[in-house]
PDB file of C-alpha atoms in Angstrom:
ATOM      1  CA  ARG A  79      83.264  63.164 122.629  1.00 40.00           C
ATOM      2  CA  VAL A  80      79.975  62.490 123.634  1.00 38.00           C
ATOM      3  CA  ARG A  81      77.095  60.376 122.442  1.00 38.00           C
ATOM      4  CA  GLY A  82      73.237  61.863 121.803  1.00 38.00           C
ATOM      5  CA  ARG A  83      70.656  59.423 122.204  1.00 38.00           C
ATOM      6  CA  ALA A  84      69.654  58.323 118.660  1.00 40.00           C
ATOM      7  CA  GLY A  85      72.683  57.276 118.551  1.00 37.00           C
ATOM      8  CA  ARG A  86      74.688  60.206 116.720  1.00 33.00           C
ATOM      9  CA  ASP A  87      78.362  61.358 117.927  1.00 32.00           C
ATOM     10  CA  ARG A  88      78.487  64.943 118.889  1.00 30.00           C
ATOM     11  CA  ARG A  89      82.082  66.316 119.441  1.00 37.00           C
ATOM     12  CA  THR A  90      82.770  68.947 121.703  1.00 33.00           C
ATOM     13  CA  ARG A  91      84.922  71.612 121.148  1.00 51.00           C
ATOM     14  CA  LEU A  92      86.498  73.424 123.864  1.00 53.00           C
ATOM     15  CA  GLY A  93      87.092  77.565 123.696  1.00 63.00           C
ATOM     16  CA  GLN A  94      89.964  78.947 122.152  1.00 81.00           C
ATOM     17  CA  ALA A  95      91.252  82.255 123.001  1.00 93.00           C
ATOM     18  CA  ILE A  96      93.498  84.451 121.056  1.00 96.00           C
ATOM     19  CA  SER A  97      95.674  87.162 122.562  1.00 96.00           C
ATOM     20  CA  THR A  98      97.400  89.379 120.014  1.00 97.00           C
ATOM     21  CA  SER A  99     101.074  92.031 119.813  1.00 97.00           C
ATOM     22  CA  ALA A 100     101.578  94.250 117.264  1.00 98.00           C
ATOM     23  CA  THR A 101     104.471  96.467 116.537  1.00 98.00           C
ATOM     24  CA  PRO A 102     104.072  99.861 118.736  1.00 98.00           C
ATOM     25  CA  TYR A 103     105.791 102.256 116.438  1.00 98.00           C
ATOM     26  CA  ALA A 104     107.968 102.630 113.344  1.00 98.00           C
ATOM     27  CA  LYS A 105     108.819 105.142 111.080  1.00 97.00           C
ATOM     28  CA  THR A 106     107.016 105.513 107.871  1.00 95.00           C
ATOM     29  CA  GLY A 107     108.447 103.190 104.804  1.00 96.00           C
ATOM     30  CA  GLN A 108     109.262 100.314 107.805  1.00 98.00           C
ATOM     31  CA  THR A 109     107.371  97.438 108.485  1.00 98.00           C
ATOM     32  CA  ILE A 110     105.626  96.299 111.281  1.00 98.00           C
ATOM     33  CA  THR A 111     103.829  92.833 112.258  1.00 98.00           C
ATOM     34  CA  ASP A 112     101.398  91.143 114.154  1.00 98.00           C
ATOM     35  CA  THR A 113     102.111  88.053 116.126  1.00 98.00           C
ATOM     36  CA  ALA A 114      98.589  86.110 117.484  1.00 98.00           C
ATOM     37  CA  HIS A 115      99.008  83.537 120.634  1.00 97.00           C
ATOM     38  CA  VAL A 116      95.969  80.660 120.597  1.00 96.00           C
ATOM     39  CA  SER A 117      95.288  79.165 123.541  1.00 94.00           C
ATOM     40  CA  GLY A 118      92.715  77.064 125.084  1.00 90.00           C
ATOM     41  CA  GLY A 119      91.127  73.451 123.245  1.00 86.00           C
ATOM     42  CA  THR A 120      93.996  70.497 122.151  1.00 90.00           C
ATOM     43  CA  ASN A 121      96.772  71.468 120.819  1.00 92.00           C
ATOM     44  CA  PRO A 122      95.756  73.799 118.443  1.00 94.00           C
ATOM     45  CA  THR A 123      97.494  73.929 114.348  1.00 95.00           C
ATOM     46  CA  GLY A 124      96.361  75.469 111.496  1.00 96.00           C
ATOM     47  CA  THR A 125      96.962  79.064 110.070  1.00 98.00           C
ATOM     48  CA  VAL A 126      96.015  82.903 111.388  1.00 98.00           C
ATOM     49  CA  ASP A 127      94.657  85.358 109.113  1.00 98.00           C
ATOM     50  CA  PHE A 128      95.926  88.730 110.314  1.00 98.00           C
ATOM     51  CA  ARG A 129      93.977  91.690 109.190  1.00 98.00           C
ATOM     52  CA  VAL A 130      95.294  96.083 109.613  1.00 98.00           C
ATOM     53  CA  TYR A 131      92.750  98.815 109.821  1.00 98.00           C
ATOM     54  CA  THR A 132      93.018 102.063 109.607  1.00 96.00           C
ATOM     55  CA  ASP A 133      90.554 103.494 111.755  1.00 95.00           C
ATOM     56  CA  SER A 134      89.820 102.346 115.197  1.00 95.00           C
ATOM     57  CA  ALA A 135      87.118 100.862 114.601  1.00 96.00           C
ATOM     58  CA  CYS A 136      87.866  98.086 112.582  1.00 96.00           C
ATOM     59  CA  THR A 137      85.541  99.265 109.542  1.00 94.00           C
ATOM     60  CA  GLY A 138      85.489  96.844 106.114  1.00 93.00           C
ATOM     61  CA  MET A 139      86.960  94.097 105.777  1.00 92.00           C
ATOM     62  CA  GLY A 140      90.725  96.092 106.056  1.00 94.00           C
ATOM     63  CA  THR A 141      93.403  95.017 104.244  1.00 97.00           C
ATOM     64  CA  LEU A 142      94.695  91.419 104.673  1.00 98.00           C
ATOM     65  CA  VAL A 143      98.241  91.059 105.315  1.00 98.00           C
ATOM     66  CA  GLY A 144      97.953  87.433 105.019  1.00 98.00           C
ATOM     67  CA  SER A 145      98.621  84.239 107.056  1.00 98.00           C
ATOM     68  CA  GLY A 146     100.786  82.402 109.453  1.00 98.00           C
ATOM     69  CA  ASN A 147     100.924  78.759 110.556  1.00 98.00           C
ATOM     70  CA  LEU A 148     101.025  78.136 114.161  1.00 97.00           C
ATOM     71  CA  ASP A 149     103.832  77.091 115.891  1.00 97.00           C
ATOM     72  CA  ALA A 150     103.996  74.016 118.156  1.00 95.00           C
ATOM     73  CA  ASN A 151     103.346  77.117 121.409  1.00 95.00           C
ATOM     74  CA  GLY A 152     100.478  78.574 119.356  1.00 95.00           C
ATOM     75  CA  ASN A 153     101.927  81.842 118.155  1.00 97.00           C
ATOM     76  CA  ALA A 154     101.684  83.041 114.560  1.00 98.00           C
ATOM     77  CA  THR A 155     102.881  86.011 113.027  1.00 98.00           C
ATOM     78  CA  SER A 156     101.264  88.135 109.415  1.00 98.00           C
ATOM     79  CA  PRO A 157     103.924  88.441 106.952  1.00 98.00           C
ATOM     80  CA  PRO A 158     105.171  92.188 107.340  1.00 98.00           C
ATOM     81  CA  TYR A 159     103.632  94.468 106.421  1.00 98.00           C
ATOM     82  CA  THR A 160     104.820  97.874 105.235  1.00 98.00           C
ATOM     83  CA  PRO A 161     101.921 101.052 105.377  1.00 97.00           C
ATOM     84  CA  PRO A 162     101.413 103.750 103.097  1.00 96.00           C
ATOM     85  CA  GLY A 163     101.692 106.510 105.091  1.00 97.00           C
ATOM     86  CA  PRO A 164     102.160 107.756 108.495  1.00 97.00           C
ATOM     87  CA  GLY A 165      98.358 107.357 110.845  1.00 97.00           C
ATOM     88  CA  HIS A 166      97.388 104.661 113.174  1.00 97.00           C
ATOM     89  CA  TYR A 167      96.930 100.984 112.050  1.00 98.00           C
ATOM     90  CA  TYR A 168      94.914  98.830 114.572  1.00 98.00           C
ATOM     91  CA  TRP A 169      95.228  94.803 113.314  1.00 98.00           C
ATOM     92  CA  ARG A 170      93.362  92.146 114.179  1.00 98.00           C
ATOM     93  CA  ALA A 171      93.746  88.626 114.058  1.00 98.00           C
ATOM     94  CA  PHE A 172      91.772  85.496 113.006  1.00 97.00           C
ATOM     95  CA  TYR A 173      92.043  81.085 114.260  1.00 97.00           C
ATOM     96  CA  ASN A 174      90.826  79.427 111.294  1.00 96.00           C
ATOM     97  CA  GLY A 175      90.416  76.683 113.689  1.00 94.00           C
ATOM     98  CA  ASP A 176      91.464  72.620 112.841  1.00 94.00           C
ATOM     99  CA  VAL A 177      89.005  69.792 113.338  1.00 93.00           C
ATOM    100  CA  SER A 178      89.059  69.864 116.977  1.00 92.00           C
ATOM    101  CA  ASN A 179      89.514  73.198 117.585  1.00 93.00           C
ATOM    102  CA  SER A 180      87.487  76.447 116.804  1.00 92.00           C
ATOM    103  CA  ALA A 181      87.699  79.061 115.068  1.00 94.00           C
ATOM    104  CA  VAL A 182      88.507  81.652 117.021  1.00 95.00           C
ATOM    105  CA  SER A 183      89.603  85.744 116.523  1.00 95.00           C
ATOM    106  CA  GLY A 184      90.496  88.454 117.578  1.00 96.00           C
ATOM    107  CA  ALA A 185      88.181  92.016 118.753  1.00 95.00           C
ATOM    108  CA  CYS A 186      88.895  95.309 117.211  1.00 95.00           C
ATOM    109  CA  GLY A 187      90.760  97.454 119.782  1.00 94.00           C
ATOM    110  CA  ALA A 188      92.057  95.083 121.512  1.00 95.00           C
ATOM    111  CA  THR A 189      95.509  95.759 123.862  1.00 94.00           C
ATOM    112  CA  ASN A 190      98.703  95.911 122.170  1.00 96.00           C
ATOM    113  CA  GLU A 191      96.933  95.909 118.695  1.00 97.00           C
ATOM    114  CA  ASP A 192      97.175  99.413 117.731  1.00 97.00           C
ATOM    115  CA  THR A 193     100.765 100.639 115.967  1.00 98.00           C
ATOM    116  CA  LEU A 194     101.890 104.320 115.380  1.00 98.00           C
ATOM    117  CA  VAL A 195     103.665 104.708 112.277  1.00 98.00           C
ATOM    118  CA  ALA A 196     105.170 108.429 111.992  1.00 98.00           C
ATOM    119  CA  THR A 197     108.536 110.266 110.989  1.00 98.00           C
ATOM    120  CA  PRO A 198     109.688 113.396 114.212  1.00 98.00           C
ATOM    121  CA  HIS A 199     111.279 116.286 112.247  1.00 98.00           C
ATOM    122  CA  LEU A 200     112.216 119.628 113.785  1.00 98.00           C
ATOM    123  CA  THR A 201     113.400 122.308 111.009  1.00 98.00           C
ATOM    124  CA  LEU A 202     114.732 125.629 112.667  1.00 98.00           C
ATOM    125  CA  VAL A 203     115.435 128.845 110.519  1.00 98.00           C
ATOM    126  CA  LYS A 204     118.101 131.406 112.016  1.00 96.00           C
ATOM    127  CA  GLN A 205     117.404 135.375 111.295  1.00 96.00           C
ATOM    128  CA  VAL A 206     119.099 138.680 112.716  1.00 95.00           C
ATOM    129  CA  SER A 207     118.154 141.712 112.525  1.00 95.00           C
ATOM    130  CA  LYS A 208     120.047 145.651 112.934  1.00 95.00           C
ATOM    131  CA  ASP A 209     116.535 147.154 114.476  1.00 95.00           C
ATOM    132  CA  GLY A 210     115.238 145.315 116.418  1.00 92.00           C
ATOM    133  CA  GLY A 211     113.016 142.914 115.380  1.00 92.00           C
ATOM    134  CA  GLN A 212     111.056 144.784 113.246  1.00 95.00           C
ATOM    135  CA  THR A 213     113.075 143.682 110.241  1.00 96.00           C
ATOM    136  CA  TRP A 214     114.669 139.847 110.201  1.00 96.00           C
ATOM    137  CA  LEU A 215     117.136 138.394 107.234  1.00 96.00           C
ATOM    138  CA  LYS A 216     119.181 136.281 106.847  1.00 94.00           C
ATOM    139  CA  GLU A 217     122.362 138.904 106.621  1.00 93.00           C
ATOM    140  CA  VAL A 218     122.543 142.193 107.331  1.00 94.00           C
ATOM    141  CA  THR A 219     125.689 144.936 107.636  1.00 93.00           C
ATOM    142  CA  VAL A 220     126.164 146.700 110.874  1.00 92.00           C
ATOM    143  CA  HIS A 221     129.773 148.205 112.570  1.00 92.00           C
ATOM    144  CA  ALA A 222     131.102 147.299 115.442  1.00 92.00           C
ATOM    145  CA  GLY A 223     129.371 148.169 119.151  1.00 93.00           C
ATOM    146  CA  ASP A 224     126.153 147.866 117.351  1.00 93.00           C
ATOM    147  CA  PRO A 225     123.382 145.507 119.214  1.00 93.00           C
ATOM    148  CA  VAL A 226     121.510 142.680 117.113  1.00 94.00           C
ATOM    149  CA  MET A 227     119.074 140.318 118.098  1.00 92.00           C
ATOM    150  CA  TYR A 228     118.637 136.723 116.500  1.00 93.00           C
ATOM    151  CA  ARG A 229     115.047 134.392 115.910  1.00 95.00           C
ATOM    152  CA  PHE A 230     115.177 131.423 116.284  1.00 96.00           C
ATOM    153  CA  ALA A 231     112.190 129.973 114.724  1.00 97.00           C
ATOM    154  CA  VAL A 232     111.999 125.856 115.667  1.00 98.00           C
ATOM    155  CA  THR A 233     109.626 123.976 114.214  1.00 98.00           C
ATOM    156  CA  ASN A 234     108.240 120.392 114.931  1.00 98.00           C
ATOM    157  CA  ASP A 235     106.885 119.317 111.096  1.00 98.00           C
ATOM    158  CA  GLY A 236     106.815 115.581 112.307  1.00 98.00           C
ATOM    159  CA  ASP A 237     103.921 113.235 111.678  1.00 98.00           C
ATOM    160  CA  ALA A 238     101.170 113.147 114.209  1.00 97.00           C
ATOM    161  CA  GLY A 239     101.552 111.129 117.017  1.00 97.00           C
ATOM    162  CA  THR A 240     105.174 112.998 117.300  1.00 98.00           C
ATOM    163  CA  THR A 241     104.817 115.497 120.416  1.00 98.00           C
ATOM    164  CA  LEU A 242     108.317 116.079 121.199  1.00 98.00           C
ATOM    165  CA  THR A 243     109.448 117.258 125.106  1.00 97.00           C
ATOM    166  CA  GLY A 244     112.644 119.239 125.921  1.00 96.00           C
ATOM    167  CA  VAL A 245     113.032 120.756 122.646  1.00 96.00           C
ATOM    168  CA  HIS A 246     115.564 123.988 122.877  1.00 95.00           C
ATOM    169  CA  VAL A 247     118.534 125.389 120.717  1.00 95.00           C
ATOM    170  CA  ASN A 248     121.971 124.723 120.543  1.00 93.00           C
ATOM    171  CA  GLU A 249     124.047 127.781 119.888  1.00 89.00           C
ATOM    172  CA  LEU A 250     127.165 125.905 117.659  1.00 90.00           C
ATOM    173  CA  THR A 251     128.666 128.924 117.282  1.00 87.00           C
ATOM    174  CA  GLY A 252     128.669 129.985 120.680  1.00 80.00           C
ATOM    175  CA  ILE A 253     127.832 133.897 121.153  1.00 85.00           C
ATOM    176  CA  ALA A 254     128.097 134.732 125.137  1.00 85.00           C
ATOM    177  CA  ASP A 255     125.394 137.041 124.938  1.00 86.00           C
ATOM    178  CA  CYS A 256     123.007 135.350 123.024  1.00 84.00           C
ATOM    179  CA  ASP A 257     123.937 131.892 124.245  1.00 81.00           C
ATOM    180  CA  SER A 258     122.926 134.063 128.473  1.00 79.00           C
ATOM    181  CA  SER A 259     119.767 135.827 126.662  1.00 80.00           C
ATOM    182  CA  LEU A 260     117.924 132.712 124.413  1.00 85.00           C
ATOM    183  CA  THR A 261     114.908 132.063 126.147  1.00 88.00           C
ATOM    184  CA  ALA A 262     111.731 131.223 123.555  1.00 93.00           C
ATOM    185  CA  VAL A 263     108.855 133.957 123.580  1.00 93.00           C
ATOM    186  CA  SER A 264     106.283 132.050 121.804  1.00 92.00           C
ATOM    187  CA  PRO A 265     103.393 129.869 122.607  1.00 93.00           C
ATOM    188  CA  ALA A 266     103.342 131.428 125.269  1.00 91.00           C
ATOM    189  CA  GLY A 267     104.366 129.807 127.977  1.00 92.00           C
ATOM    190  CA  PHE A 268     106.597 127.650 126.475  1.00 94.00           C
ATOM    191  CA  ALA A 269     107.394 124.543 128.674  1.00 94.00           C
ATOM    192  CA  GLY A 270     109.832 122.208 126.416  1.00 95.00           C
ATOM    193  CA  THR A 271     107.027 120.700 124.447  1.00 97.00           C
ATOM    194  CA  LEU A 272     106.539 120.775 121.064  1.00 97.00           C
ATOM    195  CA  ALA A 273     103.412 119.028 119.103  1.00 97.00           C
ATOM    196  CA  PRO A 274     103.627 118.985 115.930  1.00 98.00           C
ATOM    197  CA  GLY A 275     102.837 122.085 113.901  1.00 97.00           C
ATOM    198  CA  GLN A 276     103.339 124.578 116.728  1.00 97.00           C
ATOM    199  CA  THR A 277     106.361 126.501 116.612  1.00 98.00           C
ATOM    200  CA  ALA A 278     108.499 128.418 119.454  1.00 97.00           C
ATOM    201  CA  VAL A 279     110.592 131.287 117.819  1.00 97.00           C
ATOM    202  CA  PHE A 280     113.904 131.518 120.830  1.00 95.00           C
ATOM    203  CA  PRO A 281     115.870 135.533 120.322  1.00 94.00           C
ATOM    204  CA  CYS A 282     118.331 136.459 122.099  1.00 91.00           C
ATOM    205  CA  SER A 283     120.412 140.039 122.201  1.00 90.00           C
ATOM    206  CA  HIS A 284     124.052 140.066 120.529  1.00 91.00           C
ATOM    207  CA  THR A 285     126.351 143.662 120.737  1.00 92.00           C
ATOM    208  CA  MET A 286     128.453 142.712 117.725  1.00 90.00           C
ATOM    209  CA  GLY A 287     133.044 142.971 117.606  1.00 87.00           C
ATOM    210  CA  ALA A 288     135.373 144.111 115.371  1.00 81.00           C
ATOM    211  CA  SER A 289     134.815 141.178 112.633  1.00 83.00           C
ATOM    212  CA  ASP A 290     131.952 138.935 110.769  1.00 79.00           C
ATOM    213  CA  LEU A 291     129.941 137.263 112.505  1.00 85.00           C
ATOM    214  CA  VAL A 292     128.573 133.881 110.936  1.00 87.00           C
ATOM    215  CA  ASN A 293     126.123 132.197 113.407  1.00 86.00           C
ATOM    216  CA  THR A 294     125.464 128.734 113.176  1.00 92.00           C
ATOM    217  CA  ALA A 295     122.485 127.134 115.814  1.00 94.00           C
ATOM    218  CA  ASN A 296     120.142 123.816 115.332  1.00 96.00           C
ATOM    219  CA  SER A 297     117.803 122.728 117.917  1.00 96.00           C
ATOM    220  CA  SER A 298     116.973 119.074 119.818  1.00 97.00           C
ATOM    221  CA  GLY A 299     114.006 117.714 121.421  1.00 97.00           C
ATOM    222  CA  SER A 300     113.170 114.194 122.927  1.00 98.00           C
ATOM    223  CA  PHE A 301     110.303 111.606 121.309  1.00 98.00           C
ATOM    224  CA  THR A 302     108.882 108.929 123.238  1.00 97.00           C
ATOM    225  CA  PRO A 303     107.781 106.337 120.694  1.00 96.00           C
ATOM    226  CA  PRO A 304     105.053 103.729 121.872  1.00 95.00           C
ATOM    227  CA  GLN A 305     106.386 101.728 124.431  1.00 94.00           C
ATOM    228  CA  GLY A 306     109.603 102.489 122.845  1.00 95.00           C
ATOM    229  CA  GLN A 307     112.868 104.267 125.028  1.00 96.00           C
ATOM    230  CA  PRO A 308     113.241 108.166 124.206  1.00 97.00           C
ATOM    231  CA  GLN A 309     115.019 109.792 121.026  1.00 97.00           C
ATOM    232  CA  THR A 310     117.073 112.939 120.472  1.00 98.00           C
ATOM    233  CA  VAL A 311     115.195 114.253 117.430  1.00 98.00           C
ATOM    234  CA  THR A 312     118.060 117.040 116.253  1.00 98.00           C
ATOM    235  CA  SER A 313     117.099 119.549 113.738  1.00 98.00           C
ATOM    236  CA  ASN A 314     118.937 121.134 110.576  1.00 98.00           C
ATOM    237  CA  ASN A 315     121.931 123.256 111.421  1.00 97.00           C
ATOM    238  CA  ASP A 316     121.550 127.113 109.674  1.00 96.00           C
ATOM    239  CA  THR A 317     122.874 130.155 109.867  1.00 94.00           C
ATOM    240  CA  ALA A 318     122.644 133.882 110.191  1.00 91.00           C
TER     241      ALA A 318
END
């Protein structure tokens, strides 16, 4: 407390600081939260308001997720928030202050305030050709000893931000000559990394035996979410 020359009291409030940490990643439909820590000042109490924005400049007022009460350690957590769809969600936290402590807010773009909401996904389409790849179908009729080609088209149809690595085809039927010749021909220089919207094509060759054959396969890749551990993504099974 500082007494002015005119005899008036002026309260000197110590500077507040706020640090925050939001959920780094969630799949579409899951809830996310933000946690704020208020430091400095004199035993800060009160509430922290949490807002979320869909652009990195935090334009406008954003969406008020709600408020959290500061605990004895100066921490407050937002109510759970379910984003309406995939994308990046940018948080800001606003400490409202109390009689002894100043209000303070977190900056737009602060560290750990970006939540990626996205679901990874792979789709496999398998086809067969009896004319050297001129025509691709789900079923062909051939004779024992005839050559056929299989084509596996693997598409990353997950949300933006879900680039997959180590993408490959799993031949579930186990045909030796197909397995040994299976390699990606597109995109050019494919080394296992597939961004959302991209398709990798894997052909292989097989010489037919004496019996009918239904060949089954799927595909797999790895997705590493922000601040998370790699997780395996497996496509549907498809046959030809």
